[in-house]
XYZ file of C-alpha atoms in Angstrom:
562
model
C -27.998 -102.391 30.412
C -28.813 -98.853 31.496
C -27.927 -95.428 30.250
C -24.666 -94.087 31.595
C -25.212 -91.711 34.478
C -28.526 -93.151 35.691
C -28.554 -94.203 39.324
C -30.105 -97.490 40.459
C -30.339 -99.290 43.777
C -29.195 -102.902 43.666
C -30.240 -105.065 45.125
C -33.585 -104.561 46.751
C -34.877 -108.141 46.816
C -36.525 -109.043 43.520
C -39.393 -110.472 45.545
C -40.465 -106.929 46.450
C -41.608 -106.532 42.863
C -44.836 -108.364 42.060
C -44.916 -110.984 39.373
C -45.831 -109.384 36.101
C -47.282 -111.119 33.074
C -46.848 -109.342 29.732
C -49.511 -109.989 27.119
C -47.860 -110.727 23.788
C -49.513 -110.831 20.398
C -48.191 -113.063 17.639
C -46.500 -110.008 16.184
C -44.871 -109.216 19.553
C -43.345 -112.674 19.901
C -40.715 -111.975 17.269
C -39.634 -108.725 18.979
C -41.298 -108.327 22.399
C -39.031 -105.531 23.672
C -41.300 -102.684 22.560
C -44.321 -104.311 24.261
C -42.297 -104.890 27.415
C -41.146 -101.253 27.592
C -44.709 -100.031 27.004
C -46.115 -102.299 29.715
C -43.545 -102.453 32.531
C -43.335 -99.469 34.921
C -40.245 -97.337 34.439
C -39.142 -97.689 38.079
C -38.944 -101.463 37.707
C -36.880 -101.286 34.533
C -34.582 -98.712 36.143
C -34.191 -100.757 39.309
C -32.963 -103.773 37.350
C -31.005 -101.593 34.888
C -32.865 -103.070 31.941
C -31.823 -101.805 28.538
C -32.305 -104.111 25.597
C -29.770 -104.868 22.898
C -30.617 -103.366 19.479
C -31.345 -106.139 16.949
C -28.435 -105.299 14.639
C -25.950 -105.460 17.514
C -27.534 -108.690 18.754
C -26.936 -110.199 15.308
C -23.275 -109.134 15.323
C -22.799 -110.683 18.754
C -24.539 -113.917 17.777
C -22.452 -114.189 14.603
C -19.231 -114.142 16.638
C -20.349 -116.856 19.045
C -22.094 -119.043 16.464
C -18.934 -119.379 14.357
C -17.641 -122.146 16.634
C -21.052 -123.930 16.724
C -21.302 -123.931 20.539
C -23.130 -126.747 22.306
C -23.445 -125.115 25.766
C -24.430 -121.439 25.818
C -24.870 -119.038 28.723
C -26.888 -115.812 28.784
C -26.349 -114.462 32.332
C -28.549 -111.354 31.973
C -31.098 -112.645 29.502
C -33.790 -109.976 29.863
C -36.481 -110.550 27.245
C -34.212 -112.928 25.344
C -33.153 -110.976 22.266
C -29.648 -112.485 22.320
C -31.094 -115.997 22.639
C -33.350 -115.355 19.651
C -30.371 -113.950 17.705
C -28.182 -116.996 18.348
C -31.161 -119.193 17.480
C -31.075 -117.784 13.966
C -27.446 -118.880 13.597
C -27.380 -122.427 15.019
C -29.624 -125.478 14.802
C -29.195 -126.853 18.315
C -27.633 -126.061 21.685
C -28.232 -126.224 25.411
C -28.800 -122.647 26.598
C -28.765 -121.520 30.244
C -30.720 -118.266 30.598
C -30.392 -116.330 33.864
C -32.078 -113.150 35.055
C -32.811 -111.722 38.475
C -36.209 -110.325 37.417
C -39.212 -112.574 36.763
C -40.960 -110.273 34.269
C -38.457 -110.263 31.379
C -37.468 -113.866 32.131
C -41.082 -114.909 31.543
C -41.077 -113.081 28.193
C -37.796 -114.752 27.215
C -39.265 -118.146 28.124
C -42.281 -117.667 25.878
C -40.314 -116.282 22.899
C -37.288 -118.601 22.936
C -36.471 -120.540 19.746
C -38.124 -123.929 19.887
C -35.132 -125.769 18.443
C -32.893 -124.692 21.336
C -32.903 -126.534 24.669
C -33.291 -123.520 26.979
C -33.181 -123.667 30.768
C -34.518 -120.472 32.396
C -33.317 -119.638 35.907
C -34.385 -116.685 38.076
C -31.416 -115.708 40.198
C -28.518 -113.275 40.436
C -25.738 -114.479 38.158
C -23.032 -113.000 40.383
C -24.206 -114.955 43.436
C -24.458 -118.258 41.615
C -20.737 -119.156 41.570
C -21.351 -121.332 38.529
C -18.998 -124.292 38.165
C -20.090 -125.405 34.697
C -18.121 -124.209 31.686
C -19.761 -122.859 28.530
C -18.340 -122.701 25.013
C -20.565 -119.748 24.128
C -21.661 -116.704 26.162
C -23.766 -113.716 25.114
C -24.456 -110.913 27.551
C -25.675 -107.354 27.915
C -24.942 -106.867 31.643
C -26.680 -104.265 33.815
C -25.010 -100.901 34.229
C -24.864 -100.014 37.924
C -22.330 -97.741 39.587
C -20.582 -99.040 42.686
C -22.501 -96.771 45.082
C -25.798 -98.141 43.724
C -24.863 -101.761 44.474
C -25.949 -103.455 47.702
C -25.190 -107.084 48.539
C -25.170 -108.891 51.861
C -21.728 -110.215 50.970
C -18.688 -108.303 49.734
C -19.395 -109.077 46.094
C -16.147 -107.499 44.891
C -14.051 -109.672 47.165
C -16.120 -112.740 46.293
C -15.774 -112.304 42.521
C -12.108 -111.403 42.992
C -11.418 -114.653 44.856
C -13.112 -116.722 42.188
C -11.018 -115.081 39.475
C -7.793 -114.673 41.498
C -7.704 -110.929 40.989
C -8.162 -107.862 43.167
C -11.190 -105.902 41.960
C -11.623 -102.276 42.941
C -14.814 -101.570 44.870
C -15.312 -98.545 42.619
C -15.978 -100.757 39.593
C -19.318 -100.766 37.836
C -21.267 -104.004 38.194
C -20.743 -104.932 34.539
C -17.010 -105.350 35.290
C -17.935 -108.137 37.734
C -20.053 -109.746 35.013
C -17.106 -109.674 32.605
C -14.782 -111.383 35.085
C -17.336 -114.109 35.779
C -18.030 -114.637 32.074
C -14.307 -115.052 31.405
C -14.101 -117.548 34.273
C -16.908 -119.806 33.051
C -15.846 -119.684 29.402
C -14.506 -123.059 28.286
C -11.156 -123.386 26.475
C -11.773 -122.561 22.829
C -15.052 -120.864 23.737
C -16.298 -117.481 22.564
C -18.189 -114.690 24.307
C -19.786 -111.449 23.118
C -20.464 -108.781 25.752
C -22.113 -105.378 25.265
C -20.772 -102.855 27.800
C -20.182 -99.098 28.243
C -16.781 -97.653 27.341
C -15.842 -96.159 30.707
C -13.702 -99.219 31.547
C -11.227 -97.977 28.929
C -10.221 -94.978 31.039
C -11.548 -95.637 34.545
C -8.836 -95.978 37.189
C -11.056 -98.472 38.999
C -11.280 -100.695 35.912
C -7.508 -100.977 35.565
C -7.877 -104.456 37.074
C -9.933 -105.454 34.014
C -7.515 -103.893 31.531
C -4.604 -105.663 33.238
C -6.489 -108.958 33.106
C -7.212 -108.559 29.387
C -3.565 -107.669 28.765
C -2.458 -110.791 30.590
C -4.913 -113.236 29.022
C -5.217 -111.677 25.529
C -8.750 -113.102 25.398
C -10.164 -109.896 23.902
C -9.860 -110.529 20.157
C -12.092 -107.854 18.663
C -14.077 -104.831 19.755
C -17.074 -103.417 17.923
C -17.692 -99.663 18.088
C -20.653 -97.705 16.771
C -21.260 -94.260 15.327
C -23.315 -92.270 17.813
C -24.982 -90.402 14.946
C -26.455 -93.477 13.284
C -30.238 -93.612 13.339
C -30.382 -97.359 13.799
C -28.744 -97.147 17.224
C -30.634 -95.910 20.252
C -28.836 -93.018 21.932
C -28.620 -95.052 25.112
C -25.678 -96.972 23.671
C -23.693 -94.106 22.177
C -20.838 -94.876 24.547
C -21.008 -98.653 24.340
C -18.878 -101.315 22.693
C -19.107 -105.032 22.116
C -16.241 -107.134 23.457
C -15.603 -110.239 21.372
C -13.794 -112.767 23.539
C -12.108 -116.056 22.724
C -10.323 -118.271 25.231
C -7.732 -119.602 22.803
C -4.079 -120.566 23.093
C -3.086 -117.902 20.559
C -1.978 -114.772 22.413
C 0.132 -113.050 19.774
C -2.720 -111.823 17.596
C -3.301 -108.053 17.632
C -6.579 -106.584 18.834
C -8.984 -105.789 16.003
C -11.476 -102.918 16.211
C -14.429 -102.553 13.873
C -16.238 -99.218 13.528
C -19.806 -99.391 12.256
C -21.483 -96.390 10.673
C -24.085 -95.483 8.086
C -21.268 -93.604 6.350
C -19.597 -96.826 5.244
C -20.817 -99.910 3.426
C -18.434 -101.992 5.526
C -16.955 -101.466 8.989
C -13.798 -99.409 9.208
C -11.050 -101.539 10.745
C -8.360 -100.541 13.197
C -5.565 -102.871 14.334
C -3.972 -102.431 17.757
C -0.749 -104.091 18.856
C -1.085 -105.289 22.453
C 2.345 -103.816 23.168
C 0.868 -100.386 22.498
C -1.698 -100.956 25.253
C 0.915 -102.154 27.714
C 2.426 -98.665 27.848
C -0.900 -96.843 28.074
C -2.287 -95.887 31.488
C -5.703 -95.506 29.898
C -6.970 -97.078 26.723
C -9.586 -94.547 25.707
C -7.086 -92.519 23.672
C -6.123 -95.591 21.653
C -9.324 -97.616 21.537
C -11.628 -94.827 20.412
C -15.370 -95.293 20.825
C -16.599 -93.390 17.800
C -16.451 -94.047 14.102
C -13.620 -92.510 12.142
C -14.517 -89.676 9.814
C -12.541 -87.053 7.906
C -12.031 -84.947 11.036
C -10.815 -87.470 13.570
C -9.050 -89.820 11.167
C -6.484 -87.068 10.649
C -4.242 -85.970 13.459
C -1.181 -83.840 14.016
C 2.140 -85.643 14.142
C 2.491 -84.258 17.684
C -0.098 -86.795 18.873
C 2.059 -89.799 17.970
C 5.607 -88.391 17.970
C 8.019 -85.865 19.434
C 10.838 -84.071 17.627
C 14.299 -82.651 18.292
C 16.996 -81.175 16.109
C 19.953 -83.339 15.222
C 23.189 -83.287 17.164
C 25.144 -80.050 16.851
C 28.790 -80.912 17.470
C 30.184 -77.399 17.050
C 33.145 -78.886 15.172
C 32.313 -81.745 12.834
C 36.003 -82.024 11.821
C 36.831 -82.960 15.406
C 33.780 -85.012 16.396
C 32.520 -86.724 13.219
C 35.139 -89.068 11.855
C 35.692 -91.954 9.495
C 36.616 -95.349 10.834
C 40.165 -94.799 9.604
C 40.460 -91.476 11.454
C 39.285 -93.124 14.665
C 41.947 -95.798 14.287
C 44.702 -93.293 13.448
C 43.886 -91.242 16.543
C 43.743 -94.430 18.658
C 40.343 -93.460 20.034
C 38.648 -96.310 21.838
C 35.536 -97.636 20.111
C 33.801 -97.394 23.486
C 34.050 -93.641 22.978
C 32.480 -93.484 19.528
C 28.883 -93.899 18.383
C 27.487 -94.573 14.896
C 26.279 -91.317 13.387
C 25.197 -89.960 9.995
C 26.020 -86.400 9.065
C 25.677 -86.010 5.289
C 22.443 -86.233 3.295
C 24.353 -87.703 0.327
C 25.105 -90.794 2.408
C 21.424 -91.758 2.644
C 20.005 -92.409 -0.795
C 16.771 -94.221 0.002
C 13.895 -93.891 2.462
C 15.081 -96.755 4.668
C 18.538 -96.769 6.236
C 19.693 -100.089 7.677
C 22.688 -101.467 9.551
C 23.880 -102.929 6.241
C 23.730 -99.477 4.666
C 25.790 -98.118 7.558
C 28.379 -100.869 7.101
C 28.660 -100.048 3.378
C 29.401 -96.420 4.253
C 32.166 -97.567 6.600
C 33.734 -99.586 3.818
C 33.468 -96.593 1.489
C 35.366 -94.402 3.952
C 32.460 -92.121 4.896
C 32.309 -90.316 8.220
C 30.068 -92.490 10.405
C 31.670 -92.234 13.872
C 30.732 -89.651 16.475
C 33.360 -89.025 19.139
C 31.628 -89.234 22.491
C 34.292 -89.054 25.196
C 33.317 -90.297 28.651
C 34.998 -91.814 31.681
C 38.747 -92.150 32.013
C 40.516 -91.215 28.781
C 43.664 -92.791 27.363
C 46.837 -90.841 26.634
C 46.042 -91.002 22.921
C 42.569 -89.568 23.525
C 43.970 -86.780 25.714
C 46.439 -86.030 22.946
C 43.576 -85.840 20.435
C 41.752 -83.355 22.698
C 44.955 -81.299 22.983
C 45.218 -81.179 19.202
C 41.637 -79.895 19.089
C 42.499 -77.096 21.504
C 45.536 -76.170 19.412
C 43.183 -75.697 16.487
C 40.943 -73.488 18.607
C 37.885 -75.743 18.629
C 37.324 -75.138 22.357
C 36.796 -71.408 21.663
C 34.010 -71.945 19.157
C 30.565 -70.610 20.055
C 28.889 -73.888 21.036
C 31.919 -75.599 22.495
C 32.940 -72.649 24.683
C 29.635 -73.070 26.508
C 30.153 -76.760 27.285
C 32.038 -78.121 30.254
C 34.186 -79.879 29.306
C 34.163 -78.544 25.764
C 34.858 -81.939 24.195
C 31.798 -83.645 25.702
C 29.013 -83.923 23.143
C 25.336 -83.290 23.811
C 23.265 -86.441 24.209
C 20.530 -87.812 21.967
C 18.526 -91.007 21.740
C 18.493 -92.758 18.378
C 15.543 -91.448 16.346
C 13.297 -93.897 14.494
C 12.702 -91.351 11.731
C 14.945 -88.669 10.228
C 13.566 -85.592 8.480
C 15.858 -83.571 6.223
C 16.302 -80.163 7.876
C 16.524 -78.433 4.485
C 14.664 -79.451 1.367
C 13.948 -78.260 -2.128
C 10.358 -79.045 -3.144
C 10.241 -82.364 -1.243
C 11.085 -82.990 2.418
C 12.707 -86.395 2.716
C 11.714 -88.617 5.640
C 13.856 -91.677 6.353
C 13.119 -94.752 8.444
C 16.261 -95.233 10.522
C 16.778 -98.936 11.174
C 20.546 -98.638 11.616
C 20.769 -97.590 15.257
C 22.819 -94.542 14.182
C 22.516 -91.041 15.570
C 22.225 -88.046 13.260
C 23.751 -84.585 13.025
C 21.793 -81.432 12.184
C 21.466 -82.519 8.556
C 18.359 -84.250 9.846
C 15.772 -83.503 12.503
C 14.867 -86.361 14.846
C 11.371 -87.833 15.044
C 10.646 -90.081 18.033
C 7.439 -92.101 17.717
C 5.192 -92.884 20.675
C 4.550 -96.606 21.093
C 4.112 -97.428 17.412
C 4.831 -100.879 16.023
C 7.438 -101.294 13.283
C 4.674 -101.762 10.732
C 3.065 -98.505 11.859
C 6.412 -96.642 11.702
C 6.957 -97.852 8.136
C 3.468 -96.704 7.179
C 4.113 -93.328 8.804
C 7.346 -92.816 6.845
C 5.555 -93.714 3.624
C 2.722 -91.277 4.339
C 5.143 -88.474 5.186
C 6.910 -88.924 1.836
C 3.684 -88.885 -0.180
C 2.765 -85.780 -2.180
C -0.657 -85.231 -0.538
C 0.942 -84.986 2.910
C 3.936 -83.011 1.594
C 1.621 -80.396 0.049
C -0.229 -79.916 3.317
C 3.063 -79.600 5.174
C 4.660 -77.175 2.721
C 1.848 -74.675 3.219
C 3.200 -73.947 6.699
C 6.908 -73.707 5.849
C 9.212 -70.797 5.133
C 10.402 -70.789 1.523
C 13.880 -69.405 0.875
C 15.482 -68.436 -2.440
C 15.336 -71.068 -5.183
C 12.414 -72.869 -3.561
C 14.484 -74.063 -0.592
C 12.280 -75.083 2.343
C 13.468 -74.243 5.855
C 11.817 -75.487 9.018
C 12.422 -76.268 12.686
C 11.729 -79.555 14.500
C 8.531 -78.167 16.029
C 7.205 -77.377 12.561
C 7.107 -81.115 11.900
C 4.635 -81.599 14.742
C 2.004 -79.660 12.800
C 1.940 -82.137 9.899
C -1.583 -83.518 9.425
C -1.572 -87.231 8.639
C -3.932 -90.216 8.808
C -3.661 -91.861 12.208
C -1.551 -94.961 11.517
C -2.956 -96.574 14.671
C -6.343 -96.689 12.953
C -5.158 -98.405 9.789
C -6.019 -102.014 9.040
C -3.367 -104.684 8.612
C -3.923 -104.545 4.857
C -3.461 -100.772 4.748
C -0.296 -100.990 6.843
C 0.994 -103.695 4.523
C 0.187 -101.594 1.453
C 2.035 -98.532 2.737
C 5.061 -100.571 3.794
C 5.099 -102.174 0.337
C 5.028 -98.771 -1.373
C 7.893 -97.681 0.872
C 9.925 -100.794 0.038
C 9.512 -100.342 -3.730
C 10.447 -96.650 -3.643
C 13.408 -97.311 -1.362
C 14.723 -100.031 -3.673
C 14.463 -97.794 -6.722
C 16.234 -94.885 -5.007
C 19.166 -97.060 -3.926
C 19.374 -98.640 -7.394
C 19.461 -95.241 -9.129
C 21.461 -92.930 -6.833
C 20.746 -89.813 -8.890
C 17.001 -90.448 -8.982
C 14.403 -88.302 -7.183
C 11.401 -89.668 -5.344
C 9.131 -88.110 -7.960
C 10.769 -90.290 -10.640
C 9.927 -93.584 -8.940
C 7.406 -95.697 -10.829
C 4.868 -96.149 -8.016
C 4.802 -92.599 -6.661
C 1.671 -91.578 -8.541
C -0.046 -94.754 -7.308
C 1.054 -94.006 -3.754
C -0.307 -90.472 -4.043
C -3.648 -91.790 -5.291
C -3.699 -94.300 -2.431
C -3.023 -91.640 0.198
C -5.635 -89.297 -1.282
C -8.119 -92.166 -1.062
C -7.147 -92.734 2.567
C -7.680 -89.065 3.346
C -11.158 -89.255 1.822
C -11.862 -92.745 3.222
C -12.529 -93.785 -0.404
C -12.285 -97.567 -0.068
C -12.991 -98.311 -3.735
C -9.976 -96.230 -4.805
C -7.846 -97.895 -2.130
C -8.696 -101.322 -3.558
C -7.825 -100.130 -7.072
C -4.448 -98.843 -5.871
C -3.810 -102.179 -4.128
C -4.172 -103.943 -7.491
C -1.533 -101.701 -9.055
C 0.719 -102.206 -6.045
C 0.496 -105.997 -6.361
C 1.738 -105.717 -9.957
C 4.624 -103.453 -8.935
C 5.662 -105.777 -6.113
C 5.850 -108.684 -8.556
C 8.147 -106.650 -10.814
C 10.228 -105.533 -7.862
């Protein structure tokens, strides 16, 4: 693979380059890449876009493929054979087909291949081969060549497209063609590991590849690397490893692993495929750099939008109990579920069952939302409102007709518009609208698990303290803020959290919610696990994994009690 931005010309016939024999010492045979680079002219390596896989990455790739103990392995751009040597350290036997268009590295790979593997070395262009055989293991570091540097006698894009039953943009880099062909020749149940640049995540031309991966769900994991790590050559700072499996399971989320010297273990990010379905480009979601304290935090504005709650202008007229709706003979097609009083929401999760309990208790939960042809009873109700002067009120006098409410979508999260010491954030699972008692938070393509984690984070003291610094404090410690103020909240990016971390935060939320509903007069600060949650969130903010594990142990005990 070549450095991004370098131009090559492919394909001048390989025969125009003379055969080249690289002298290898015994020491070189274990890692011949340095000798090859020192010996082979730069123009030859650039022509064939030869960049060799770093040993640590080769080991990660081989580990993925070796897990299924493959019997038939393909390396379609074998180079000097580092991936073959890496897989040889993981398995005891296999038939390995090794292909490369250039004789020089292929000869090195032949002489350094593991003796216990049955390797077949073939000098040809993998893309022109139209291989019919299927392989249960593939390892590849394809060449990096831009479309205007590619020259074939045939329309290679159309040819590869026909084989894979897709339309491939002629602006795609050559490695995209390699990926399609690797996916095609991968046997059911087989695994592949492919090292490629990251531009396919955002390139318009590579949308065909993203669509194909969305459809097949064969991409199971992606490995990303810290560009500042010394062990990685700067030529791969924008590269990732795609870990592929052609399995029947298509509901598993995509797992990302970030490798860095900063961490003893990779930092894990879990992506729901549904999130990618709504994204025109994936680069903003599948980041290509390791998470640190600066980019792990983001403003709420990056994953949510906000609006104030519904302002009726006359709650007595518009926000009614079920009994009042019945007495006025208002059609239930003209009412919507709606919460207007903070006292009606005791916990941090508000469900349809909670809404039904409020109805039974006689609370106001119905928002009058007149539309279409109105009945005589409804017209009478409007007339009664005019007799009371509602239509002359400030807000209503500016609406036409005055009795038609403003429109809102149901918000996934409510934020109390006033607070004393602690701003309460509520996960709205009820489908109800909200009045100005709460501000609305609308998340952007987050899964339910991620929304629950977000609500938990927002209610934690570490996040609350950071938020409160930017708010206006009124008399008696009352906090006042506008919907846009919420967008400035700095939080850990819930899209980057592992499944375990999402589970932990949702568990904390569940325990606190249960305790608040059980003790209506209780405050969040009085809940038994709050201090543990705060410690957990502080550890997340510092990426302190040891403290996170300790908090998980406490949480397990609390969940058993709960």
